[in-house]
PDB file of C-alpha atoms in Angstrom:
ATOM      1  CA  UNK A1275      -7.940 -24.837 -45.402  1.00 72.00           C
ATOM      2  CA  UNK A1276      -5.454 -22.316 -46.749  1.00 82.00           C
ATOM      3  CA  UNK A1277      -8.263 -19.864 -47.505  1.00 87.00           C
ATOM      4  CA  UNK A1278      -9.513 -20.123 -43.920  1.00 88.00           C
ATOM      5  CA  UNK A1279      -6.030 -19.512 -42.586  1.00 90.00           C
ATOM      6  CA  UNK A1280      -5.574 -16.458 -44.814  1.00 91.00           C
ATOM      7  CA  UNK A1281      -8.976 -15.148 -43.728  1.00 92.00           C
ATOM      8  CA  UNK A1282      -7.982 -15.589 -40.091  1.00 92.00           C
ATOM      9  CA  UNK A1283      -4.674 -13.787 -40.595  1.00 93.00           C
ATOM     10  CA  UNK A1284      -6.441 -10.976 -42.471  1.00 94.00           C
ATOM     11  CA  UNK A1285      -8.972 -10.528 -39.656  1.00 94.00           C
ATOM     12  CA  UNK A1286      -6.182 -10.449 -37.045  1.00 94.00           C
ATOM     13  CA  UNK A1287      -4.184  -7.903 -39.059  1.00 94.00           C
ATOM     14  CA  UNK A1288      -7.263  -5.712 -39.620  1.00 95.00           C
ATOM     15  CA  UNK A1289      -8.057  -5.970 -35.907  1.00 94.00           C
ATOM     16  CA  UNK A1290      -4.538  -4.911 -34.936  1.00 93.00           C
ATOM     17  CA  UNK A1291      -4.518  -2.053 -37.431  1.00 94.00           C
ATOM     18  CA  UNK A1292      -7.885  -0.947 -36.069  1.00 93.00           C
ATOM     19  CA  UNK A1293      -6.659  -1.124 -32.464  1.00 90.00           C
ATOM     20  CA  UNK A1294      -3.473   0.795 -33.250  1.00 87.00           C
ATOM     21  CA  UNK A1295      -5.504   3.301 -35.266  1.00 89.00           C
ATOM     22  CA  UNK A1296      -7.877   3.844 -32.374  1.00 86.00           C
ATOM     23  CA  UNK A1297      -4.992   4.270 -29.908  1.00 79.00           C
ATOM     24  CA  UNK A1298      -3.238   6.611 -32.300  1.00 81.00           C
ATOM     25  CA  UNK A1299      -6.405   8.638 -32.698  1.00 82.00           C
ATOM     26  CA  UNK A1300      -6.772   8.889 -28.895  1.00 74.00           C
ATOM     27  CA  UNK A1301      -3.122   9.748 -28.435  1.00 71.00           C
ATOM     28  CA  UNK A1302      -2.934  12.476 -31.042  1.00 77.00           C
ATOM     29  CA  UNK A1303      -6.354  14.020 -30.482  1.00 78.00           C
ATOM     30  CA  UNK A1304      -7.398  13.683 -26.855  1.00 73.00           C
ATOM     31  CA  UNK A1305      -4.160  12.423 -25.307  1.00 76.00           C
ATOM     32  CA  UNK A1306      -3.843  10.014 -22.419  1.00 77.00           C
ATOM     33  CA  UNK A1307      -4.035  11.136 -18.830  1.00 82.00           C
ATOM     34  CA  UNK A1308      -2.925   9.299 -15.708  1.00 85.00           C
ATOM     35  CA  UNK A1309      -5.930  10.831 -13.949  1.00 82.00           C
ATOM     36  CA  UNK A1310      -8.429   8.568 -15.683  1.00 82.00           C
ATOM     37  CA  UNK A1311      -9.610   5.294 -14.234  1.00 83.00           C
ATOM     38  CA  UNK A1312      -8.387   2.254 -16.182  1.00 84.00           C
ATOM     39  CA  UNK A1313     -11.042   0.572 -18.313  1.00 82.00           C
ATOM     40  CA  UNK A1314     -12.484  -2.569 -16.737  1.00 86.00           C
ATOM     41  CA  UNK A1315     -11.059  -4.660 -19.586  1.00 85.00           C
ATOM     42  CA  UNK A1316      -7.617  -3.185 -19.024  1.00 85.00           C
ATOM     43  CA  UNK A1317      -7.839  -3.925 -15.290  1.00 87.00           C
ATOM     44  CA  UNK A1318      -8.850  -7.498 -16.029  1.00 89.00           C
ATOM     45  CA  UNK A1319      -5.992  -7.982 -18.478  1.00 88.00           C
ATOM     46  CA  UNK A1320      -3.428  -6.288 -16.233  1.00 89.00           C
ATOM     47  CA  UNK A1321      -4.391  -8.462 -13.243  1.00 88.00           C
ATOM     48  CA  UNK A1322      -4.180 -11.596 -15.369  1.00 89.00           C
ATOM     49  CA  UNK A1323      -0.761 -10.568 -16.647  1.00 89.00           C
ATOM     50  CA  UNK A1324       0.376  -9.843 -13.080  1.00 88.00           C
ATOM     51  CA  UNK A1325      -0.929 -13.222 -11.966  1.00 88.00           C
ATOM     52  CA  UNK A1326       0.813 -15.017 -14.818  1.00 89.00           C
ATOM     53  CA  UNK A1327       4.028 -13.089 -14.197  1.00 89.00           C
ATOM     54  CA  UNK A1328       4.428 -14.744 -10.800  1.00 92.00           C
ATOM     55  CA  UNK A1329       5.917 -18.226 -11.104  1.00 92.00           C
ATOM     56  CA  UNK A1330       3.604 -20.850  -9.654  1.00 91.00           C
ATOM     57  CA  UNK A1331       6.102 -22.078  -7.044  1.00 90.00           C
ATOM     58  CA  UNK A1332       6.389 -18.518  -5.702  1.00 92.00           C
ATOM     59  CA  UNK A1333       2.622 -17.999  -5.695  1.00 92.00           C
ATOM     60  CA  UNK A1334       2.207 -20.979  -3.407  1.00 93.00           C
ATOM     61  CA  UNK A1335       4.963 -20.086  -0.940  1.00 94.00           C
ATOM     62  CA  UNK A1336       3.847 -19.605   2.627  1.00 94.00           C
ATOM     63  CA  UNK A1337       5.187 -16.857   4.861  1.00 96.00           C
ATOM     64  CA  UNK A1338       8.413 -18.095   6.520  1.00 96.00           C
ATOM     65  CA  UNK A1339       8.179 -15.400   9.214  1.00 96.00           C
ATOM     66  CA  UNK A1340       5.921 -16.405  12.117  1.00 96.00           C
ATOM     67  CA  UNK A1341       3.306 -13.800  12.986  1.00 95.00           C
ATOM     68  CA  UNK A1342       4.221 -12.115  16.240  1.00 94.00           C
ATOM     69  CA  UNK A1343       3.451  -8.769  17.887  1.00 95.00           C
ATOM     70  CA  UNK A1344       7.046  -7.622  17.373  1.00 96.00           C
ATOM     71  CA  UNK A1345       6.856  -8.506  13.693  1.00 96.00           C
ATOM     72  CA  UNK A1346       3.710  -6.423  13.293  1.00 96.00           C
ATOM     73  CA  UNK A1347       5.293  -3.528  15.165  1.00 96.00           C
ATOM     74  CA  UNK A1348       8.392  -3.651  12.989  1.00 96.00           C
ATOM     75  CA  UNK A1349       6.459  -3.953   9.749  1.00 97.00           C
ATOM     76  CA  UNK A1350       4.134  -1.122  10.782  1.00 97.00           C
ATOM     77  CA  UNK A1351       7.143   1.165  11.079  1.00 97.00           C
ATOM     78  CA  UNK A1352       8.533  -0.149   7.787  1.00 96.00           C
ATOM     79  CA  UNK A1353       5.225   0.455   5.994  1.00 97.00           C
ATOM     80  CA  UNK A1354       4.897   3.967   7.456  1.00 97.00           C
ATOM     81  CA  UNK A1355       8.396   4.824   6.301  1.00 96.00           C
ATOM     82  CA  UNK A1356       8.516   3.197   2.854  1.00 95.00           C
ATOM     83  CA  UNK A1357       4.989   2.481   1.614  1.00 96.00           C
ATOM     84  CA  UNK A1358       2.617   5.036   3.105  1.00 96.00           C
ATOM     85  CA  UNK A1359       3.719   7.860   0.797  1.00 94.00           C
ATOM     86  CA  UNK A1360       1.815   6.150  -2.017  1.00 95.00           C
ATOM     87  CA  UNK A1361      -0.474   3.669  -0.246  1.00 97.00           C
ATOM     88  CA  UNK A1362      -1.422   5.785   2.785  1.00 94.00           C
ATOM     89  CA  UNK A1363      -0.968   4.649   6.366  1.00 95.00           C
ATOM     90  CA  UNK A1364      -4.303   2.863   6.217  1.00 94.00           C
ATOM     91  CA  UNK A1365      -3.520   1.207   2.876  1.00 96.00           C
ATOM     92  CA  UNK A1366      -6.391   2.987   1.142  1.00 93.00           C
ATOM     93  CA  UNK A1367      -4.191   4.468  -1.584  1.00 94.00           C
ATOM     94  CA  UNK A1368      -5.864   7.836  -0.981  1.00 87.00           C
ATOM     95  CA  UNK A1369      -2.677   9.884  -1.199  1.00 89.00           C
ATOM     96  CA  UNK A1370      -1.673  12.579  -3.672  1.00 85.00           C
ATOM     97  CA  UNK A1371       0.607  10.085  -5.421  1.00 91.00           C
ATOM     98  CA  UNK A1372      -1.505   6.958  -5.052  1.00 93.00           C
ATOM     99  CA  UNK A1373      -4.576   8.632  -6.526  1.00 88.00           C
ATOM    100  CA  UNK A1374      -2.757  10.068  -9.511  1.00 88.00           C
ATOM    101  CA  UNK A1375      -0.540   7.294 -10.786  1.00 92.00           C
ATOM    102  CA  UNK A1376      -1.732   4.926 -13.486  1.00 90.00           C
ATOM    103  CA  UNK A1377      -2.974   2.473 -12.528  1.00 91.00           C
ATOM    104  CA  UNK A1378      -4.114   3.938  -9.168  1.00 92.00           C
ATOM    105  CA  UNK A1379      -2.660   2.527  -5.987  1.00 94.00           C
ATOM    106  CA  UNK A1380      -5.212  -0.108  -4.932  1.00 94.00           C
ATOM    107  CA  UNK A1381      -7.012  -0.148  -1.603  1.00 96.00           C
ATOM    108  CA  UNK A1382      -4.929  -2.844   0.052  1.00 97.00           C
ATOM    109  CA  UNK A1383      -7.685  -3.574   2.562  1.00 97.00           C
ATOM    110  CA  UNK A1384     -10.092  -4.836  -0.085  1.00 96.00           C
ATOM    111  CA  UNK A1385     -10.587  -8.326  -1.492  1.00 95.00           C
ATOM    112  CA  UNK A1386      -8.670  -7.665  -4.714  1.00 93.00           C
ATOM    113  CA  UNK A1387      -5.483  -7.504  -2.636  1.00 95.00           C
ATOM    114  CA  UNK A1388      -6.433  -9.559   0.414  1.00 97.00           C
ATOM    115  CA  UNK A1389      -7.408 -12.505  -1.803  1.00 95.00           C
ATOM    116  CA  UNK A1390      -3.870 -12.704  -3.195  1.00 95.00           C
ATOM    117  CA  UNK A1391      -1.728 -15.430  -1.665  1.00 96.00           C
ATOM    118  CA  UNK A1392       1.135 -14.575   0.697  1.00 96.00           C
ATOM    119  CA  UNK A1393       3.534 -15.633  -2.033  1.00 96.00           C
ATOM    120  CA  UNK A1394       1.934 -13.277  -4.550  1.00 96.00           C
ATOM    121  CA  UNK A1395       2.057 -10.339  -2.139  1.00 96.00           C
ATOM    122  CA  UNK A1396       5.695 -11.065  -1.378  1.00 96.00           C
ATOM    123  CA  UNK A1397       6.524 -11.286  -5.085  1.00 96.00           C
ATOM    124  CA  UNK A1398       4.901  -7.916  -5.775  1.00 96.00           C
ATOM    125  CA  UNK A1399       6.798  -6.234  -2.925  1.00 96.00           C
ATOM    126  CA  UNK A1400      10.103  -7.881  -3.800  1.00 96.00           C
ATOM    127  CA  UNK A1401       9.915  -7.592  -7.593  1.00 94.00           C
ATOM    128  CA  UNK A1402       7.537  -4.694  -8.178  1.00 94.00           C
ATOM    129  CA  UNK A1403       5.064  -4.610 -11.057  1.00 91.00           C
ATOM    130  CA  UNK A1404       6.173  -3.556 -14.504  1.00 89.00           C
ATOM    131  CA  UNK A1405       4.429  -0.609 -16.169  1.00 87.00           C
ATOM    132  CA  UNK A1406       3.032   0.604 -12.857  1.00 90.00           C
ATOM    133  CA  UNK A1407       4.365   2.849 -10.091  1.00 92.00           C
ATOM    134  CA  UNK A1408       5.097  -0.162  -7.872  1.00 94.00           C
ATOM    135  CA  UNK A1409       8.888  -0.484  -7.558  1.00 94.00           C
ATOM    136  CA  UNK A1410      10.848  -3.605  -6.685  1.00 94.00           C
ATOM    137  CA  UNK A1411      11.850  -3.195  -3.040  1.00 94.00           C
ATOM    138  CA  UNK A1412      13.672  -6.478  -2.619  1.00 90.00           C
ATOM    139  CA  UNK A1413      17.429  -6.721  -2.684  1.00 86.00           C
ATOM    140  CA  UNK A1414      19.443  -9.882  -3.121  1.00 83.00           C
ATOM    141  CA  UNK A1415      18.041 -13.369  -2.739  1.00 85.00           C
ATOM    142  CA  UNK A1416      14.273 -13.574  -2.124  1.00 84.00           C
ATOM    143  CA  UNK A1417      14.908 -16.163   0.596  1.00 83.00           C
ATOM    144  CA  UNK A1418      16.807 -13.568   2.616  1.00 87.00           C
ATOM    145  CA  UNK A1419      14.253 -10.784   2.124  1.00 93.00           C
ATOM    146  CA  UNK A1420      12.471 -11.292   5.425  1.00 95.00           C
ATOM    147  CA  UNK A1421      11.453  -7.627   5.637  1.00 95.00           C
ATOM    148  CA  UNK A1422       9.148  -8.074   2.652  1.00 96.00           C
ATOM    149  CA  UNK A1423       7.621 -11.188   4.245  1.00 96.00           C
ATOM    150  CA  UNK A1424       7.006  -9.140   7.399  1.00 97.00           C
ATOM    151  CA  UNK A1425       5.240  -6.544   5.261  1.00 97.00           C
ATOM    152  CA  UNK A1426       2.971  -9.300   3.970  1.00 97.00           C
ATOM    153  CA  UNK A1427       1.843  -9.818   7.580  1.00 97.00           C
ATOM    154  CA  UNK A1428       1.213  -6.096   7.921  1.00 98.00           C
ATOM    155  CA  UNK A1429      -0.840  -5.983   4.697  1.00 98.00           C
ATOM    156  CA  UNK A1430      -3.005  -8.760   6.140  1.00 97.00           C
ATOM    157  CA  UNK A1431      -3.404  -6.631   9.276  1.00 97.00           C
ATOM    158  CA  UNK A1432      -4.451  -3.457   7.406  1.00 97.00           C
ATOM    159  CA  UNK A1433      -8.227  -4.154   7.429  1.00 96.00           C
ATOM    160  CA  UNK A1434      -8.179  -4.194  11.239  1.00 95.00           C
ATOM    161  CA  UNK A1435      -5.747  -1.342  11.844  1.00 95.00           C
ATOM    162  CA  UNK A1436      -6.603   0.601  15.001  1.00 92.00           C
ATOM    163  CA  UNK A1437      -6.757   4.364  15.493  1.00 86.00           C
ATOM    164  CA  UNK A1438      -3.800   4.134  17.875  1.00 89.00           C
ATOM    165  CA  UNK A1439      -1.735   2.351  15.230  1.00 94.00           C
ATOM    166  CA  UNK A1440      -2.649   5.006  12.654  1.00 92.00           C
ATOM    167  CA  UNK A1441      -1.564   7.726  15.068  1.00 89.00           C
ATOM    168  CA  UNK A1442       1.708   5.920  15.669  1.00 94.00           C
ATOM    169  CA  UNK A1443       2.305   5.629  11.934  1.00 96.00           C
ATOM    170  CA  UNK A1444       1.818   9.365  11.469  1.00 91.00           C
ATOM    171  CA  UNK A1445       4.757   9.963  13.756  1.00 92.00           C
ATOM    172  CA  UNK A1446       6.863   7.577  11.677  1.00 95.00           C
ATOM    173  CA  UNK A1447       6.064   8.953   8.194  1.00 95.00           C
ATOM    174  CA  UNK A1448       9.009  10.656   6.515  1.00 93.00           C
ATOM    175  CA  UNK A1449       8.627  14.432   6.583  1.00 90.00           C
ATOM    176  CA  UNK A1450      10.368  17.205   4.698  1.00 89.00           C
ATOM    177  CA  UNK A1451      11.549  20.316   6.606  1.00 92.00           C
ATOM    178  CA  UNK A1452       8.675  22.148   4.919  1.00 89.00           C
ATOM    179  CA  UNK A1453       6.150  19.667   6.276  1.00 87.00           C
ATOM    180  CA  UNK A1454       7.616  19.972   9.781  1.00 90.00           C
ATOM    181  CA  UNK A1455       7.260  23.763   9.525  1.00 91.00           C
ATOM    182  CA  UNK A1456       3.676  23.385   8.332  1.00 89.00           C
ATOM    183  CA  UNK A1457       2.755  21.110  11.200  1.00 89.00           C
ATOM    184  CA  UNK A1458       4.127  23.640  13.673  1.00 91.00           C
ATOM    185  CA  UNK A1459       2.122  26.373  11.965  1.00 92.00           C
ATOM    186  CA  UNK A1460      -1.063  24.280  12.084  1.00 92.00           C
ATOM    187  CA  UNK A1461      -0.508  23.705  15.786  1.00 91.00           C
ATOM    188  CA  UNK A1462      -0.075  27.407  16.421  1.00 92.00           C
ATOM    189  CA  UNK A1463      -3.218  28.150  14.424  1.00 92.00           C
ATOM    190  CA  UNK A1464      -5.242  25.737  16.546  1.00 92.00           C
ATOM    191  CA  UNK A1465      -3.907  27.487  19.633  1.00 90.00           C
ATOM    192  CA  UNK A1466      -5.381  30.749  18.373  1.00 88.00           C
ATOM    193  CA  UNK A1467      -2.482  32.302  16.485  1.00 85.00           C
ATOM    194  CA  UNK A1468      -3.949  33.704  13.243  1.00 81.00           C
ATOM    195  CA  UNK A1469      -0.539  34.690  11.919  1.00 79.00           C
ATOM    196  CA  UNK A1470       0.295  30.984  11.657  1.00 76.00           C
ATOM    197  CA  UNK A1471      -2.324  30.664   8.895  1.00 75.00           C
ATOM    198  CA  UNK A1472      -0.194  32.877   6.652  1.00 70.00           C
ATOM    199  CA  UNK A1473       2.847  30.680   7.296  1.00 65.00           C
ATOM    200  CA  UNK A1474       0.887  27.547   6.433  1.00 60.00           C
ATOM    201  CA  UNK A1475      -0.686  29.248   3.413  1.00 59.00           C
ATOM    202  CA  UNK A1476       2.561  29.258   1.452  1.00 58.00           C
ATOM    203  CA  UNK A1477       2.018  25.683   0.277  1.00 52.00           C
ATOM    204  CA  UNK A1478      -0.888  24.002  -1.491  1.00 50.00           C
ATOM    205  CA  UNK A1479      -3.574  25.205   0.857  1.00 45.00           C
ATOM    206  CA  UNK A1480      -6.783  27.194   0.833  1.00 41.00           C
TER     207      UNK A1480
ATOM    208  CA  UNK B 692       2.181 -11.365 -28.350  1.00 41.00           C
ATOM    209  CA  UNK B 693      -1.042  -9.371 -28.565  1.00 44.00           C
ATOM    210  CA  UNK B 694      -1.065  -8.932 -24.793  1.00 43.00           C
ATOM    211  CA  UNK B 695       2.544  -7.785 -24.816  1.00 41.00           C
ATOM    212  CA  UNK B 696       1.811  -5.350 -27.643  1.00 41.00           C
ATOM    213  CA  UNK B 697      -1.162  -4.008 -25.727  1.00 41.00           C
ATOM    214  CA  UNK B 698       0.865  -3.629 -22.536  1.00 40.00           C
ATOM    215  CA  UNK B 699       3.750  -1.839 -24.225  1.00 36.00           C
ATOM    216  CA  UNK B 700       1.677   0.520 -26.339  1.00 37.00           C
ATOM    217  CA  UNK B 701      -1.141   1.298 -23.978  1.00 37.00           C
ATOM    218  CA  UNK B 702       0.089   0.914 -20.427  1.00 36.00           C
ATOM    219  CA  UNK B 703       3.737   1.926 -20.591  1.00 33.00           C
ATOM    220  CA  UNK B 704       3.257   5.621 -21.443  1.00 31.00           C
ATOM    221  CA  UNK B 705       0.810   6.034 -18.583  1.00 27.00           C
ATOM    222  CA  UNK B 706       2.707   5.454 -15.354  1.00 23.00           C
ATOM    223  CA  UNK B 707       3.638   8.490 -13.263  1.00 25.00           C
ATOM    224  CA  UNK B 708       1.638  11.557 -12.394  1.00 25.00           C
ATOM    225  CA  UNK B 709       1.809  14.114  -9.656  1.00 28.00           C
ATOM    226  CA  UNK B 710      -0.681  15.816  -7.387  1.00 37.00           C
ATOM    227  CA  UNK B 711      -1.049  17.450  -3.998  1.00 45.00           C
ATOM    228  CA  UNK B 712      -2.925  16.928  -0.762  1.00 65.00           C
ATOM    229  CA  UNK B 713      -4.955  19.719   0.705  1.00 83.00           C
ATOM    230  CA  UNK B 714      -5.219  21.412   4.057  1.00 90.00           C
ATOM    231  CA  UNK B 715      -8.058  23.683   5.011  1.00 93.00           C
ATOM    232  CA  UNK B 716      -7.542  26.051   7.936  1.00 94.00           C
ATOM    233  CA  UNK B 717     -10.231  28.195   9.433  1.00 94.00           C
ATOM    234  CA  UNK B 718     -13.244  28.487  11.664  1.00 94.00           C
ATOM    235  CA  UNK B 719     -16.241  26.184  11.422  1.00 95.00           C
ATOM    236  CA  UNK B 720     -19.322  28.015  10.153  1.00 96.00           C
ATOM    237  CA  UNK B 721     -21.481  24.938   9.673  1.00 95.00           C
ATOM    238  CA  UNK B 722     -21.276  21.205  10.192  1.00 94.00           C
ATOM    239  CA  UNK B 723     -23.494  18.160   9.751  1.00 93.00           C
ATOM    240  CA  UNK B 724     -23.014  14.456   9.132  1.00 90.00           C
ATOM    241  CA  UNK B 725     -21.907  14.900   5.540  1.00 93.00           C
ATOM    242  CA  UNK B 726     -19.867  18.069   5.402  1.00 94.00           C
ATOM    243  CA  UNK B 727     -18.148  20.820   7.300  1.00 95.00           C
ATOM    244  CA  UNK B 728     -18.113  24.420   6.146  1.00 96.00           C
ATOM    245  CA  UNK B 729     -15.057  26.442   7.027  1.00 95.00           C
ATOM    246  CA  UNK B 730     -14.352  30.157   6.829  1.00 94.00           C
ATOM    247  CA  UNK B 731     -10.659  30.641   6.138  1.00 92.00           C
ATOM    248  CA  UNK B 732      -8.655  33.551   7.609  1.00 89.00           C
ATOM    249  CA  UNK B 733      -8.946  35.211   4.183  1.00 88.00           C
ATOM    250  CA  UNK B 734     -12.736  35.072   4.424  1.00 91.00           C
ATOM    251  CA  UNK B 735     -13.257  32.340   1.853  1.00 92.00           C
ATOM    252  CA  UNK B 736     -15.912  29.732   2.595  1.00 94.00           C
ATOM    253  CA  UNK B 737     -14.722  26.192   1.869  1.00 94.00           C
ATOM    254  CA  UNK B 738     -16.953  23.132   1.928  1.00 95.00           C
ATOM    255  CA  UNK B 739     -15.322  19.830   2.872  1.00 95.00           C
ATOM    256  CA  UNK B 740     -17.122  16.507   2.758  1.00 95.00           C
ATOM    257  CA  UNK B 741     -17.073  14.113   5.705  1.00 94.00           C
ATOM    258  CA  UNK B 742     -17.454  10.364   5.403  1.00 91.00           C
ATOM    259  CA  UNK B 743     -17.193   7.322   7.644  1.00 87.00           C
ATOM    260  CA  UNK B 744     -13.415   7.254   7.270  1.00 84.00           C
ATOM    261  CA  UNK B 745     -12.976  10.855   8.471  1.00 90.00           C
ATOM    262  CA  UNK B 746     -11.230  11.020  11.844  1.00 88.00           C
ATOM    263  CA  UNK B 747     -11.624  13.837  14.350  1.00 92.00           C
ATOM    264  CA  UNK B 748      -8.858  14.966  16.662  1.00 89.00           C
ATOM    265  CA  UNK B 749      -9.515  17.467  19.420  1.00 90.00           C
ATOM    266  CA  UNK B 750      -6.500  19.528  20.464  1.00 88.00           C
ATOM    267  CA  UNK B 751      -5.339  18.460  23.896  1.00 85.00           C
ATOM    268  CA  UNK B 752      -7.762  15.534  23.929  1.00 83.00           C
ATOM    269  CA  UNK B 753      -6.594  13.147  21.190  1.00 73.00           C
ATOM    270  CA  UNK B 754      -8.608  10.226  22.528  1.00 76.00           C
ATOM    271  CA  UNK B 755     -11.782  12.265  22.917  1.00 79.00           C
ATOM    272  CA  UNK B 756     -14.901  11.534  20.929  1.00 83.00           C
ATOM    273  CA  UNK B 757     -16.150  15.114  20.597  1.00 86.00           C
ATOM    274  CA  UNK B 758     -16.900  16.603  17.228  1.00 90.00           C
ATOM    275  CA  UNK B 759     -16.128  20.172  16.195  1.00 93.00           C
ATOM    276  CA  UNK B 760     -18.924  22.686  16.373  1.00 93.00           C
ATOM    277  CA  UNK B 761     -19.589  26.119  14.904  1.00 94.00           C
ATOM    278  CA  UNK B 762     -16.935  28.589  15.980  1.00 94.00           C
ATOM    279  CA  UNK B 763     -14.190  26.009  16.534  1.00 94.00           C
ATOM    280  CA  UNK B 764     -10.845  26.363  14.807  1.00 95.00           C
ATOM    281  CA  UNK B 765     -10.024  23.509  12.454  1.00 95.00           C
ATOM    282  CA  UNK B 766      -7.131  22.242  10.389  1.00 95.00           C
ATOM    283  CA  UNK B 767      -8.541  19.721   7.948  1.00 95.00           C
ATOM    284  CA  UNK B 768      -6.434  17.240   6.033  1.00 91.00           C
ATOM    285  CA  UNK B 769      -8.277  16.424   2.844  1.00 89.00           C
ATOM    286  CA  UNK B 770      -7.958  14.745  -0.492  1.00 83.00           C
ATOM    287  CA  UNK B 771      -9.421  16.257  -3.603  1.00 80.00           C
ATOM    288  CA  UNK B 772     -11.312  14.333  -6.221  1.00 75.00           C
ATOM    289  CA  UNK B 773     -12.824  15.786  -9.390  1.00 72.00           C
ATOM    290  CA  UNK B 774     -15.696  17.465  -7.607  1.00 79.00           C
ATOM    291  CA  UNK B 775     -15.016  17.877  -3.914  1.00 88.00           C
ATOM    292  CA  UNK B 776     -12.656  17.989  -0.985  1.00 91.00           C
ATOM    293  CA  UNK B 777     -12.993  14.958   1.261  1.00 91.00           C
ATOM    294  CA  UNK B 778     -11.732  15.220   4.827  1.00 93.00           C
ATOM    295  CA  UNK B 779      -9.459  12.449   6.017  1.00 88.00           C
ATOM    296  CA  UNK B 780      -8.641  14.037   9.375  1.00 90.00           C
ATOM    297  CA  UNK B 781     -10.109  17.031  11.155  1.00 94.00           C
ATOM    298  CA  UNK B 782      -7.997  18.613  13.908  1.00 94.00           C
ATOM    299  CA  UNK B 783      -9.944  21.103  15.956  1.00 94.00           C
ATOM    300  CA  UNK B 784      -9.725  23.247  19.035  1.00 93.00           C
ATOM    301  CA  UNK B 785     -12.910  24.386  20.721  1.00 88.00           C
ATOM    302  CA  UNK B 786     -13.707  28.083  20.521  1.00 80.00           C
ATOM    303  CA  UNK B 787     -13.020  29.914  23.758  1.00 70.00           C
ATOM    304  CA  UNK B 788     -16.306  30.496  25.501  1.00 61.00           C
ATOM    305  CA  UNK B 789     -16.925  34.148  26.355  1.00 59.00           C
ATOM    306  CA  UNK B 790     -16.399  34.899  30.025  1.00 59.00           C
ATOM    307  CA  UNK B 791     -19.533  36.098  31.738  1.00 62.00           C
ATOM    308  CA  UNK B 792     -19.204  39.684  32.985  1.00 63.00           C
ATOM    309  CA  UNK B 793     -18.580  39.989  36.701  1.00 61.00           C
ATOM    310  CA  UNK B 794     -21.707  40.892  38.655  1.00 57.00           C
TER     311      UNK B 794
END
């Protein structure tokens, strides 16, 4: 019995040394980049950890905010202002930040997110996810964080977002003075002003 | 414990990165269902892929369903992956048609 136990411990220790050795080798030779896609095993483990990190009574909570047109309108504006920088207005995650963080911002329209319970979505918005770029947005008591519950409704609405809603969101996205200047230059270019291309060319453009 | 060790050593150092979106300005020199080719004011030819998520916006006719054609001015919002630029939104204004000479 004791021999078996020692064998087990030895195998575990060798396994851990091997894993650390492999990670060390990767770190000091090739380095890690946030640009890479997470390994499928890592995704599986991370999702399990996220799932387990949400207390069961919170997972099963239902949305206390009734779904209403005004709620969707309000949460659309909230999402455009706070979330779209990383997640994109359409929730695809196809933004300069969302595509380059590790792990990548998920496509919120797909089953991996839509299959989460309302309680899980709320928890993620309110508490964030450790070791990812997702911050904790909630302040104070979760029971009073109705804005995050409203966002849960909007996340459910993302797969059926209309073109008109996307256009509305674009007007609500936060913009830097530089971006406002660029938009004006793009407009002038479309109107036939070639000099506007030089103005717009000062940023990250072709 | 193993999971925690894995998370701390492997995931923690890999959180934030930074990148940039792309805009392509120019005149359409070619277009089909999968890509649009644009000549920039500097004379560079840029190829941008189109997919089912790409949206088209005609100047002065935002609800129109027209697509840009060769000669039109475009401002393309795009994302860049490892290999290509992918258009998310194409703003365009139709090229001015030449006025027929007076008879």
